[in-house]
Amino acid sequence: MHDQHSGQPSQPGISPAITLARKALRIAKLLFTPAAVAFLLYFAWESRESLREVVASGQLKRLPIAVLLWSLMPLLAPLFAQTVFRALGHRFSYRRLAVIHIGNLPARYIPGGIWHTVGRVTAFSDLGAGKRDIAVFVLLENVLAVSLAFVLGGPLVALYRGLTDWGLIAALAGIGGTLGLTSLPWLLNHHLARRRKKFPAREYLMCAGTVAISWCIGATAFVVFLTAFPDLDMRFSALETGATYLFAWGMGFIAFFAPQGIGVFEAVAGDMISGTGSIGNVAALLAGFRLIILLSDALVWGMYQLGRMAVQRRKRVATNATRAGTERN
């Protein structure tokens, strides 16, 4: 999460150069998203005929499978949060953390890319988690996500492509991800040193394992999405396609000027997948995977709301029955 500043030129301890850089970063974030969306729409319009042919010949029955696969990821996220907070001495139930995560899913689609995190952080604070514990959670969630995306995807991309172009970058990303995984425990323990406690290695491995499983599910959903369009003429194996997704997602994540990596992910994955074809055409099609994610989030959130209404209805029925029995007596 990035702090929002009022724009005053003289903040204690902050140089004018840093203040200017923060302003520039905020402006870049605000401008990049509409620009990326505009270019994707432009590519889609320019290649509308070829995209229409690809979609028309697609096996669209596979798309619901991709939606259902991605829907498993919000169910793993509360398990990750539960493991982190248990390591920090909090006994939050999986059910309560699932309500927090799923209930805040719509906030993902508010411009800025941080509001889902903001909503959950506020709820964790209401549960009794301190600022330091919440900081540990946010650090783990973000660093493990990008590190494991590079560790799982980078070496495979390098293996398939060789150490040239994207293959070389992917190899370096894999090394960076490995460094992130190995240095993160030290950062956590340094952060917690004032409280004379350490983040248990067992819980750290469980957190990393949960994220790795989640990424395997997400990559599988992406592969299923692409196999729904046989006319895309891809010559990649399912394993290379999944690795490409993870690597491209990681590149979008570290592009801090692009909220949720929009535009960057599509450009990187489109360039890698297109081969001799048009990058714009493939990038425009890959943007459709965001619709799969949106539908998955809507499905999970909708099921949560239906369950919530059913519980409230049962409570009302029980209350009315109790009241009626009291009146009879």
PDB file of N, CA, C and O in Angstrom, residues 12-81:
ATOM      1  N   PRO A  12       8.170  17.180   7.109  1.00  0.00           N
ATOM      2  CA  PRO A  12       9.345  16.935   7.943  1.00  0.00           C
ATOM      3  C   PRO A  12      10.073  15.670   7.539  1.00  0.00           C
ATOM      4  O   PRO A  12       9.478  14.599   7.440  1.00  0.00           O
ATOM      5  N   GLY A  13      11.381  15.802   7.305  1.00  0.00           N
ATOM      6  CA  GLY A  13      12.208  14.631   7.023  1.00  0.00           C
ATOM      7  C   GLY A  13      12.089  14.103   5.608  1.00  0.00           C
ATOM      8  O   GLY A  13      12.669  13.087   5.287  1.00  0.00           O
ATOM      9  N   ILE A  14      11.316  14.743   4.742  1.00  0.00           N
ATOM     10  CA  ILE A  14      11.134  14.269   3.380  1.00  0.00           C
ATOM     11  C   ILE A  14      11.666  15.327   2.415  1.00  0.00           C
ATOM     12  O   ILE A  14      11.228  16.473   2.442  1.00  0.00           O
ATOM     13  N   SER A  15      12.608  14.936   1.585  1.00  0.00           N
ATOM     14  CA  SER A  15      13.215  15.892   0.666  1.00  0.00           C
ATOM     15  C   SER A  15      12.245  16.249  -0.452  1.00  0.00           C
ATOM     16  O   SER A  15      11.350  15.472  -0.790  1.00  0.00           O
ATOM     17  N   PRO A  16      12.421  17.428  -1.060  1.00  0.00           N
ATOM     18  CA  PRO A  16      11.557  17.818  -2.190  1.00  0.00           C
ATOM     19  C   PRO A  16      11.619  16.817  -3.341  1.00  0.00           C
ATOM     20  O   PRO A  16      10.624  16.611  -4.034  1.00  0.00           O
ATOM     21  N   ALA A  17      12.795  16.206  -3.549  1.00  0.00           N
ATOM     22  CA  ALA A  17      12.935  15.240  -4.647  1.00  0.00           C
ATOM     23  C   ALA A  17      12.044  14.021  -4.426  1.00  0.00           C
ATOM     24  O   ALA A  17      11.395  13.529  -5.352  1.00  0.00           O
ATOM     25  N   ILE A  18      12.002  13.535  -3.169  1.00  0.00           N
ATOM     26  CA  ILE A  18      11.158  12.371  -2.856  1.00  0.00           C
ATOM     27  C   ILE A  18       9.689  12.736  -3.004  1.00  0.00           C
ATOM     28  O   ILE A  18       8.891  11.962  -3.538  1.00  0.00           O
ATOM     29  N   THR A  19       9.320  13.930  -2.524  1.00  0.00           N
ATOM     30  CA  THR A  19       7.932  14.381  -2.659  1.00  0.00           C
ATOM     31  C   THR A  19       7.529  14.468  -4.121  1.00  0.00           C
ATOM     32  O   THR A  19       6.433  14.046  -4.515  1.00  0.00           O
ATOM     33  N   LEU A  20       8.429  14.993  -4.963  1.00  0.00           N
ATOM     34  CA  LEU A  20       8.155  15.109  -6.398  1.00  0.00           C
ATOM     35  C   LEU A  20       8.032  13.736  -7.042  1.00  0.00           C
ATOM     36  O   LEU A  20       7.152  13.514  -7.890  1.00  0.00           O
ATOM     37  N   ALA A  21       8.906  12.787  -6.619  1.00  0.00           N
ATOM     38  CA  ALA A  21       8.853  11.437  -7.181  1.00  0.00           C
ATOM     39  C   ALA A  21       7.537  10.756  -6.834  1.00  0.00           C
ATOM     40  O   ALA A  21       6.947  10.048  -7.661  1.00  0.00           O
ATOM     41  N   ARG A  22       7.053  10.973  -5.598  1.00  0.00           N
ATOM     42  CA  ARG A  22       5.783  10.366  -5.198  1.00  0.00           C
ATOM     43  C   ARG A  22       4.626  10.947  -5.996  1.00  0.00           C
ATOM     44  O   ARG A  22       3.700  10.232  -6.389  1.00  0.00           O
ATOM     45  N   LYS A  23       4.667  12.255  -6.218  1.00  0.00           N
ATOM     46  CA  LYS A  23       3.618  12.873  -7.033  1.00  0.00           C
ATOM     47  C   LYS A  23       3.630  12.309  -8.444  1.00  0.00           C
ATOM     48  O   LYS A  23       2.582  12.004  -9.023  1.00  0.00           O
ATOM     49  N   ALA A  24       4.849  12.166  -9.000  1.00  0.00           N
ATOM     50  CA  ALA A  24       4.967  11.638 -10.358  1.00  0.00           C
ATOM     51  C   ALA A  24       4.447  10.210 -10.441  1.00  0.00           C
ATOM     52  O   ALA A  24       3.784   9.828 -11.415  1.00  0.00           O
ATOM     53  N   LEU A  25       4.735   9.405  -9.400  1.00  0.00           N
ATOM     54  CA  LEU A  25       4.264   8.023  -9.386  1.00  0.00           C
ATOM     55  C   LEU A  25       2.743   7.957  -9.322  1.00  0.00           C
ATOM     56  O   LEU A  25       2.116   7.150 -10.018  1.00  0.00           O
ATOM     57  N   ARG A  26       2.137   8.818  -8.499  1.00  0.00           N
ATOM     58  CA  ARG A  26       0.668   8.828  -8.412  1.00  0.00           C
ATOM     59  C   ARG A  26       0.049   9.224  -9.748  1.00  0.00           C
ATOM     60  O   ARG A  26      -0.936   8.628 -10.192  1.00  0.00           O
ATOM     61  N   ILE A  27       0.630  10.212 -10.397  1.00  0.00           N
ATOM     62  CA  ILE A  27       0.113  10.643 -11.700  1.00  0.00           C
ATOM     63  C   ILE A  27       0.268   9.529 -12.731  1.00  0.00           C
ATOM     64  O   ILE A  27      -0.631   9.260 -13.530  1.00  0.00           O
ATOM     65  N   ALA A  28       1.444   8.844 -12.693  1.00  0.00           N
ATOM     66  CA  ALA A  28       1.683   7.745 -13.637  1.00  0.00           C
ATOM     67  C   ALA A  28       0.667   6.636 -13.458  1.00  0.00           C
ATOM     68  O   ALA A  28       0.147   6.073 -14.430  1.00  0.00           O
ATOM     69  N   LYS A  29       0.352   6.302 -12.195  1.00  0.00           N
ATOM     70  CA  LYS A  29      -0.647   5.256 -11.927  1.00  0.00           C
ATOM     71  C   LYS A  29      -2.021   5.658 -12.436  1.00  0.00           C
ATOM     72  O   LYS A  29      -2.756   4.836 -12.983  1.00  0.00           O
ATOM     73  N   LEU A  30      -2.356   6.931 -12.223  1.00  0.00           N
ATOM     74  CA  LEU A  30      -3.671   7.394 -12.658  1.00  0.00           C
ATOM     75  C   LEU A  30      -3.798   7.369 -14.176  1.00  0.00           C
ATOM     76  O   LEU A  30      -4.854   7.044 -14.721  1.00  0.00           O
ATOM     77  N   LEU A  31      -2.707   7.704 -14.869  1.00  0.00           N
ATOM     78  CA  LEU A  31      -2.767   7.807 -16.326  1.00  0.00           C
ATOM     79  C   LEU A  31      -2.557   6.464 -17.015  1.00  0.00           C
ATOM     80  O   LEU A  31      -3.084   6.248 -18.108  1.00  0.00           O
ATOM     81  N   PHE A  32      -1.787   5.569 -16.380  1.00  0.00           N
ATOM     82  CA  PHE A  32      -1.412   4.344 -17.076  1.00  0.00           C
ATOM     83  C   PHE A  32      -2.609   3.428 -17.312  1.00  0.00           C
ATOM     84  O   PHE A  32      -2.744   2.855 -18.400  1.00  0.00           O
ATOM     85  N   THR A  33      -3.469   3.281 -16.310  1.00  0.00           N
ATOM     86  CA  THR A  33      -4.595   2.355 -16.457  1.00  0.00           C
ATOM     87  C   THR A  33      -5.507   2.723 -17.620  1.00  0.00           C
ATOM     88  O   THR A  33      -5.781   1.870 -18.478  1.00  0.00           O
ATOM     89  N   PRO A  34      -6.011   3.979 -17.706  1.00  0.00           N
ATOM     90  CA  PRO A  34      -6.850   4.291 -18.866  1.00  0.00           C
ATOM     91  C   PRO A  34      -6.090   4.183 -20.184  1.00  0.00           C
ATOM     92  O   PRO A  34      -6.669   3.791 -21.207  1.00  0.00           O
ATOM     93  N   ALA A  35      -4.790   4.509 -20.175  1.00  0.00           N
ATOM     94  CA  ALA A  35      -4.006   4.390 -21.408  1.00  0.00           C
ATOM     95  C   ALA A  35      -3.884   2.927 -21.823  1.00  0.00           C
ATOM     96  O   ALA A  35      -4.031   2.593 -23.006  1.00  0.00           O
ATOM     97  N   ALA A  36      -3.618   2.033 -20.851  1.00  0.00           N
ATOM     98  CA  ALA A  36      -3.491   0.608 -21.162  1.00  0.00           C
ATOM     99  C   ALA A  36      -4.802   0.042 -21.676  1.00  0.00           C
ATOM    100  O   ALA A  36      -4.831  -0.712 -22.655  1.00  0.00           O
ATOM    101  N   VAL A  37      -5.909   0.409 -21.016  1.00  0.00           N
ATOM    102  CA  VAL A  37      -7.228  -0.058 -21.467  1.00  0.00           C
ATOM    103  C   VAL A  37      -7.520   0.455 -22.869  1.00  0.00           C
ATOM    104  O   VAL A  37      -8.041  -0.274 -23.723  1.00  0.00           O
ATOM    105  N   ALA A  38      -7.170   1.724 -23.137  1.00  0.00           N
ATOM    106  CA  ALA A  38      -7.416   2.305 -24.455  1.00  0.00           C
ATOM    107  C   ALA A  38      -6.645   1.560 -25.543  1.00  0.00           C
ATOM    108  O   ALA A  38      -7.191   1.268 -26.620  1.00  0.00           O
ATOM    109  N   PHE A  39      -5.381   1.225 -25.277  1.00  0.00           N
ATOM    110  CA  PHE A  39      -4.589   0.500 -26.263  1.00  0.00           C
ATOM    111  C   PHE A  39      -5.121  -0.910 -26.481  1.00  0.00           C
ATOM    112  O   PHE A  39      -5.157  -1.396 -27.615  1.00  0.00           O
ATOM    113  N   LEU A  40      -5.551  -1.579 -25.407  1.00  0.00           N
ATOM    114  CA  LEU A  40      -6.118  -2.916 -25.561  1.00  0.00           C
ATOM    115  C   LEU A  40      -7.401  -2.880 -26.396  1.00  0.00           C
ATOM    116  O   LEU A  40      -7.636  -3.742 -27.237  1.00  0.00           O
ATOM    117  N   LEU A  41      -8.225  -1.865 -26.134  1.00  0.00           N
ATOM    118  CA  LEU A  41      -9.442  -1.704 -26.933  1.00  0.00           C
ATOM    119  C   LEU A  41      -9.099  -1.391 -28.389  1.00  0.00           C
ATOM    120  O   LEU A  41      -9.771  -1.872 -29.310  1.00  0.00           O
ATOM    121  N   TYR A  42      -8.054  -0.600 -28.585  1.00  0.00           N
ATOM    122  CA  TYR A  42      -7.617  -0.278 -29.949  1.00  0.00           C
ATOM    123  C   TYR A  42      -7.164  -1.543 -30.676  1.00  0.00           C
ATOM    124  O   TYR A  42      -7.549  -1.788 -31.830  1.00  0.00           O
ATOM    125  N   PHE A  43      -6.334  -2.359 -30.000  1.00  0.00           N
ATOM    126  CA  PHE A  43      -5.879  -3.614 -30.605  1.00  0.00           C
ATOM    127  C   PHE A  43      -7.069  -4.521 -30.920  1.00  0.00           C
ATOM    128  O   PHE A  43      -7.103  -5.171 -31.968  1.00  0.00           O
ATOM    129  N   ALA A  44      -8.028  -4.570 -29.987  1.00  0.00           N
ATOM    130  CA  ALA A  44      -9.205  -5.414 -30.199  1.00  0.00           C
ATOM    131  C   ALA A  44     -10.001  -4.936 -31.411  1.00  0.00           C
ATOM    132  O   ALA A  44     -10.480  -5.749 -32.211  1.00  0.00           O
ATOM    133  N   TRP A  45     -10.119  -3.612 -31.572  1.00  0.00           N
ATOM    134  CA  TRP A  45     -10.872  -3.066 -32.704  1.00  0.00           C
ATOM    135  C   TRP A  45     -10.130  -3.303 -34.016  1.00  0.00           C
ATOM    136  O   TRP A  45     -10.735  -3.705 -35.011  1.00  0.00           O
ATOM    137  N   GLU A  46      -8.820  -3.086 -34.012  1.00  0.00           N
ATOM    138  CA  GLU A  46      -8.033  -3.259 -35.224  1.00  0.00           C
ATOM    139  C   GLU A  46      -8.016  -4.720 -35.685  1.00  0.00           C
ATOM    140  O   GLU A  46      -7.959  -4.993 -36.890  1.00  0.00           O
ATOM    141  N   SER A  47      -8.045  -5.634 -34.740  1.00  0.00           N
ATOM    142  CA  SER A  47      -7.977  -7.056 -35.083  1.00  0.00           C
ATOM    143  C   SER A  47      -9.332  -7.739 -34.893  1.00  0.00           C
ATOM    144  O   SER A  47      -9.392  -8.940 -34.668  1.00  0.00           O
ATOM    145  N   ARG A  48     -10.405  -6.957 -35.001  1.00  0.00           N
ATOM    146  CA  ARG A  48     -11.737  -7.493 -34.689  1.00  0.00           C
ATOM    147  C   ARG A  48     -12.120  -8.665 -35.583  1.00  0.00           C
ATOM    148  O   ARG A  48     -12.790  -9.595 -35.132  1.00  0.00           O
ATOM    149  N   GLU A  49     -11.688  -8.640 -36.843  1.00  0.00           N
ATOM    150  CA  GLU A  49     -12.060  -9.726 -37.744  1.00  0.00           C
ATOM    151  C   GLU A  49     -11.392 -11.039 -37.339  1.00  0.00           C
ATOM    152  O   GLU A  49     -12.039 -12.081 -37.244  1.00  0.00           O
ATOM    153  N   SER A  50     -10.087 -10.970 -37.090  1.00  0.00           N
ATOM    154  CA  SER A  50      -9.372 -12.188 -36.696  1.00  0.00           C
ATOM    155  C   SER A  50      -9.819 -12.660 -35.320  1.00  0.00           C
ATOM    156  O   SER A  50      -9.955 -13.869 -35.084  1.00  0.00           O
ATOM    157  N   LEU A  51     -10.081 -11.726 -34.403  1.00  0.00           N
ATOM    158  CA  LEU A  51     -10.575 -12.109 -33.077  1.00  0.00           C
ATOM    159  C   LEU A  51     -11.949 -12.754 -33.176  1.00  0.00           C
ATOM    160  O   LEU A  51     -12.238 -13.712 -32.461  1.00  0.00           O
ATOM    161  N   ARG A  52     -12.784 -12.225 -34.077  1.00  0.00           N
ATOM    162  CA  ARG A  52     -14.121 -12.800 -34.256  1.00  0.00           C
ATOM    163  C   ARG A  52     -14.005 -14.245 -34.748  1.00  0.00           C
ATOM    164  O   ARG A  52     -14.753 -15.123 -34.306  1.00  0.00           O
ATOM    165  N   GLU A  53     -13.062 -14.488 -35.667  1.00  0.00           N
ATOM    166  CA  GLU A  53     -12.872 -15.844 -36.171  1.00  0.00           C
ATOM    167  C   GLU A  53     -12.362 -16.788 -35.078  1.00  0.00           C
ATOM    168  O   GLU A  53     -12.815 -17.930 -34.963  1.00  0.00           O
ATOM    169  N   VAL A  54     -11.424 -16.289 -34.263  1.00  0.00           N
ATOM    170  CA  VAL A  54     -10.881 -17.106 -33.181  1.00  0.00           C
ATOM    171  C   VAL A  54     -11.972 -17.462 -32.177  1.00  0.00           C
ATOM    172  O   VAL A  54     -12.107 -18.613 -31.756  1.00  0.00           O
ATOM    173  N   VAL A  55     -12.763 -16.458 -31.802  1.00  0.00           N
ATOM    174  CA  VAL A  55     -13.821 -16.690 -30.818  1.00  0.00           C
ATOM    175  C   VAL A  55     -14.924 -17.572 -31.399  1.00  0.00           C
ATOM    176  O   VAL A  55     -15.454 -18.465 -30.725  1.00  0.00           O
ATOM    177  N   ALA A  56     -15.268 -17.329 -32.674  1.00  0.00           N
ATOM    178  CA  ALA A  56     -16.342 -18.100 -33.299  1.00  0.00           C
ATOM    179  C   ALA A  56     -15.999 -19.583 -33.390  1.00  0.00           C
ATOM    180  O   ALA A  56     -16.879 -20.440 -33.286  1.00  0.00           O
ATOM    181  N   SER A  57     -14.717 -19.884 -33.583  1.00  0.00           N
ATOM    182  CA  SER A  57     -14.308 -21.286 -33.694  1.00  0.00           C
ATOM    183  C   SER A  57     -13.866 -21.864 -32.349  1.00  0.00           C
ATOM    184  O   SER A  57     -13.401 -22.998 -32.285  1.00  0.00           O
ATOM    185  N   GLY A  58     -14.022 -21.070 -31.300  1.00  0.00           N
ATOM    186  CA  GLY A  58     -13.554 -21.491 -29.989  1.00  0.00           C
ATOM    187  C   GLY A  58     -14.452 -22.527 -29.337  1.00  0.00           C
ATOM    188  O   GLY A  58     -15.646 -22.633 -29.643  1.00  0.00           O
ATOM    189  N   GLN A  59     -13.863 -23.281 -28.448  1.00  0.00           N
ATOM    190  CA  GLN A  59     -14.603 -24.262 -27.655  1.00  0.00           C
ATOM    191  C   GLN A  59     -14.987 -23.593 -26.332  1.00  0.00           C
ATOM    192  O   GLN A  59     -14.376 -23.815 -25.289  1.00  0.00           O
ATOM    193  N   LEU A  60     -16.011 -22.749 -26.410  1.00  0.00           N
ATOM    194  CA  LEU A  60     -16.351 -21.865 -25.297  1.00  0.00           C
ATOM    195  C   LEU A  60     -16.870 -22.620 -24.081  1.00  0.00           C
ATOM    196  O   LEU A  60     -16.961 -22.044 -22.994  1.00  0.00           O
ATOM    197  N   LYS A  61     -17.198 -23.899 -24.248  1.00  0.00           N
ATOM    198  CA  LYS A  61     -17.640 -24.684 -23.097  1.00  0.00           C
ATOM    199  C   LYS A  61     -16.526 -24.862 -22.073  1.00  0.00           C
ATOM    200  O   LYS A  61     -16.797 -25.211 -20.918  1.00  0.00           O
ATOM    201  N   ARG A  62     -15.292 -24.622 -22.485  1.00  0.00           N
ATOM    202  CA  ARG A  62     -14.175 -24.758 -21.548  1.00  0.00           C
ATOM    203  C   ARG A  62     -14.039 -23.546 -20.629  1.00  0.00           C
ATOM    204  O   ARG A  62     -13.383 -23.638 -19.589  1.00  0.00           O
ATOM    205  N   LEU A  63     -14.607 -22.430 -21.028  1.00  0.00           N
ATOM    206  CA  LEU A  63     -14.446 -21.212 -20.239  1.00  0.00           C
ATOM    207  C   LEU A  63     -15.045 -21.327 -18.834  1.00  0.00           C
ATOM    208  O   LEU A  63     -14.437 -20.847 -17.872  1.00  0.00           O
ATOM    209  N   PRO A  64     -16.242 -21.950 -18.673  1.00  0.00           N
ATOM    210  CA  PRO A  64     -16.742 -22.140 -17.301  1.00  0.00           C
ATOM    211  C   PRO A  64     -15.809 -22.966 -16.423  1.00  0.00           C
ATOM    212  O   PRO A  64     -15.760 -22.762 -15.202  1.00  0.00           O
ATOM    213  N   ILE A  65     -15.044 -23.880 -17.048  1.00  0.00           N
ATOM    214  CA  ILE A  65     -14.076 -24.656 -16.265  1.00  0.00           C
ATOM    215  C   ILE A  65     -12.992 -23.738 -15.718  1.00  0.00           C
ATOM    216  O   ILE A  65     -12.580 -23.848 -14.565  1.00  0.00           O
ATOM    217  N   ALA A  66     -12.541 -22.807 -16.570  1.00  0.00           N
ATOM    218  CA  ALA A  66     -11.540 -21.837 -16.129  1.00  0.00           C
ATOM    219  C   ALA A  66     -12.085 -20.978 -14.994  1.00  0.00           C
ATOM    220  O   ALA A  66     -11.376 -20.666 -14.030  1.00  0.00           O
ATOM    221  N   VAL A  67     -13.354 -20.592 -15.093  1.00  0.00           N
ATOM    222  CA  VAL A  67     -13.993 -19.787 -14.046  1.00  0.00           C
ATOM    223  C   VAL A  67     -14.024 -20.567 -12.731  1.00  0.00           C
ATOM    224  O   VAL A  67     -13.688 -20.039 -11.659  1.00  0.00           O
ATOM    225  N   LEU A  68     -14.435 -21.827 -12.804  1.00  0.00           N
ATOM    226  CA  LEU A  68     -14.526 -22.642 -11.589  1.00  0.00           C
ATOM    227  C   LEU A  68     -13.153 -22.887 -10.970  1.00  0.00           C
ATOM    228  O   LEU A  68     -13.006 -22.888  -9.745  1.00  0.00           O
ATOM    229  N   LEU A  69     -12.146 -23.091 -11.812  1.00  0.00           N
ATOM    230  CA  LEU A  69     -10.796 -23.293 -11.292  1.00  0.00           C
ATOM    231  C   LEU A  69     -10.317 -22.068 -10.528  1.00  0.00           C
ATOM    232  O   LEU A  69      -9.814 -22.160  -9.415  1.00  0.00           O
ATOM    233  N   TRP A  70     -10.473 -20.889 -11.140  1.00  0.00           N
ATOM    234  CA  TRP A  70     -10.026 -19.661 -10.478  1.00  0.00           C
ATOM    235  C   TRP A  70     -10.822 -19.406  -9.204  1.00  0.00           C
ATOM    236  O   TRP A  70     -10.313 -18.788  -8.261  1.00  0.00           O
ATOM    237  N   SER A  71     -12.053 -19.886  -9.152  1.00  0.00           N
ATOM    238  CA  SER A  71     -12.891 -19.676  -7.963  1.00  0.00           C
ATOM    239  C   SER A  71     -12.342 -20.392  -6.735  1.00  0.00           C
ATOM    240  O   SER A  71     -12.746 -20.081  -5.604  1.00  0.00           O
ATOM    241  N   LEU A  72     -11.426 -21.331  -6.939  1.00  0.00           N
ATOM    242  CA  LEU A  72     -10.824 -22.012  -5.799  1.00  0.00           C
ATOM    243  C   LEU A  72      -9.812 -21.120  -5.069  1.00  0.00           C
ATOM    244  O   LEU A  72      -9.536 -21.322  -3.886  1.00  0.00           O
ATOM    245  N   MET A  73      -9.270 -20.139  -5.773  1.00  0.00           N
ATOM    246  CA  MET A  73      -8.212 -19.319  -5.181  1.00  0.00           C
ATOM    247  C   MET A  73      -8.696 -18.471  -4.000  1.00  0.00           C
ATOM    248  O   MET A  73      -7.988 -18.375  -2.986  1.00  0.00           O
ATOM    249  N   PRO A  74      -9.891 -17.856  -4.072  1.00  0.00           N
ATOM    250  CA  PRO A  74     -10.366 -17.125  -2.886  1.00  0.00           C
ATOM    251  C   PRO A  74     -10.632 -18.019  -1.679  1.00  0.00           C
ATOM    252  O   PRO A  74     -10.728 -17.521  -0.560  1.00  0.00           O
ATOM    253  N   LEU A  75     -10.726 -19.321  -1.900  1.00  0.00           N
ATOM    254  CA  LEU A  75     -10.930 -20.239  -0.778  1.00  0.00           C
ATOM    255  C   LEU A  75      -9.604 -20.603  -0.107  1.00  0.00           C
ATOM    256  O   LEU A  75      -9.583 -21.020   1.054  1.00  0.00           O
ATOM    257  N   LEU A  76      -8.494 -20.447  -0.844  1.00  0.00           N
ATOM    258  CA  LEU A  76      -7.177 -20.701  -0.264  1.00  0.00           C
ATOM    259  C   LEU A  76      -6.638 -19.472   0.470  1.00  0.00           C
ATOM    260  O   LEU A  76      -5.856 -19.603   1.415  1.00  0.00           O
ATOM    261  N   ALA A  77      -7.048 -18.288   0.037  1.00  0.00           N
ATOM    262  CA  ALA A  77      -6.535 -17.052   0.636  1.00  0.00           C
ATOM    263  C   ALA A  77      -6.793 -16.964   2.140  1.00  0.00           C
ATOM    264  O   ALA A  77      -5.898 -16.569   2.897  1.00  0.00           O
ATOM    265  N   PRO A  78      -7.994 -17.321   2.644  1.00  0.00           N
ATOM    266  CA  PRO A  78      -8.202 -17.277   4.104  1.00  0.00           C
ATOM    267  C   PRO A  78      -7.309 -18.257   4.855  1.00  0.00           C
ATOM    268  O   PRO A  78      -6.917 -17.983   5.995  1.00  0.00           O
ATOM    269  N   LEU A  79      -6.971 -19.395   4.235  1.00  0.00           N
ATOM    270  CA  LEU A  79      -6.064 -20.347   4.859  1.00  0.00           C
ATOM    271  C   LEU A  79      -4.676 -19.726   5.024  1.00  0.00           C
ATOM    272  O   LEU A  79      -4.011 -19.907   6.050  1.00  0.00           O
ATOM    273  N   PHE A  80      -4.253 -18.986   4.012  1.00  0.00           N
ATOM    274  CA  PHE A  80      -2.972 -18.275   4.084  1.00  0.00           C
ATOM    275  C   PHE A  80      -2.998 -17.268   5.234  1.00  0.00           C
ATOM    276  O   PHE A  80      -2.069 -17.224   6.054  1.00  0.00           O
ATOM    277  N   ALA A  81      -4.061 -16.466   5.305  1.00  0.00           N
ATOM    278  CA  ALA A  81      -4.175 -15.455   6.366  1.00  0.00           C
ATOM    279  C   ALA A  81      -4.210 -16.114   7.742  1.00  0.00           C
ATOM    280  O   ALA A  81      -3.581 -15.627   8.698  1.00  0.00           O
TER     281      ALA A  81
END
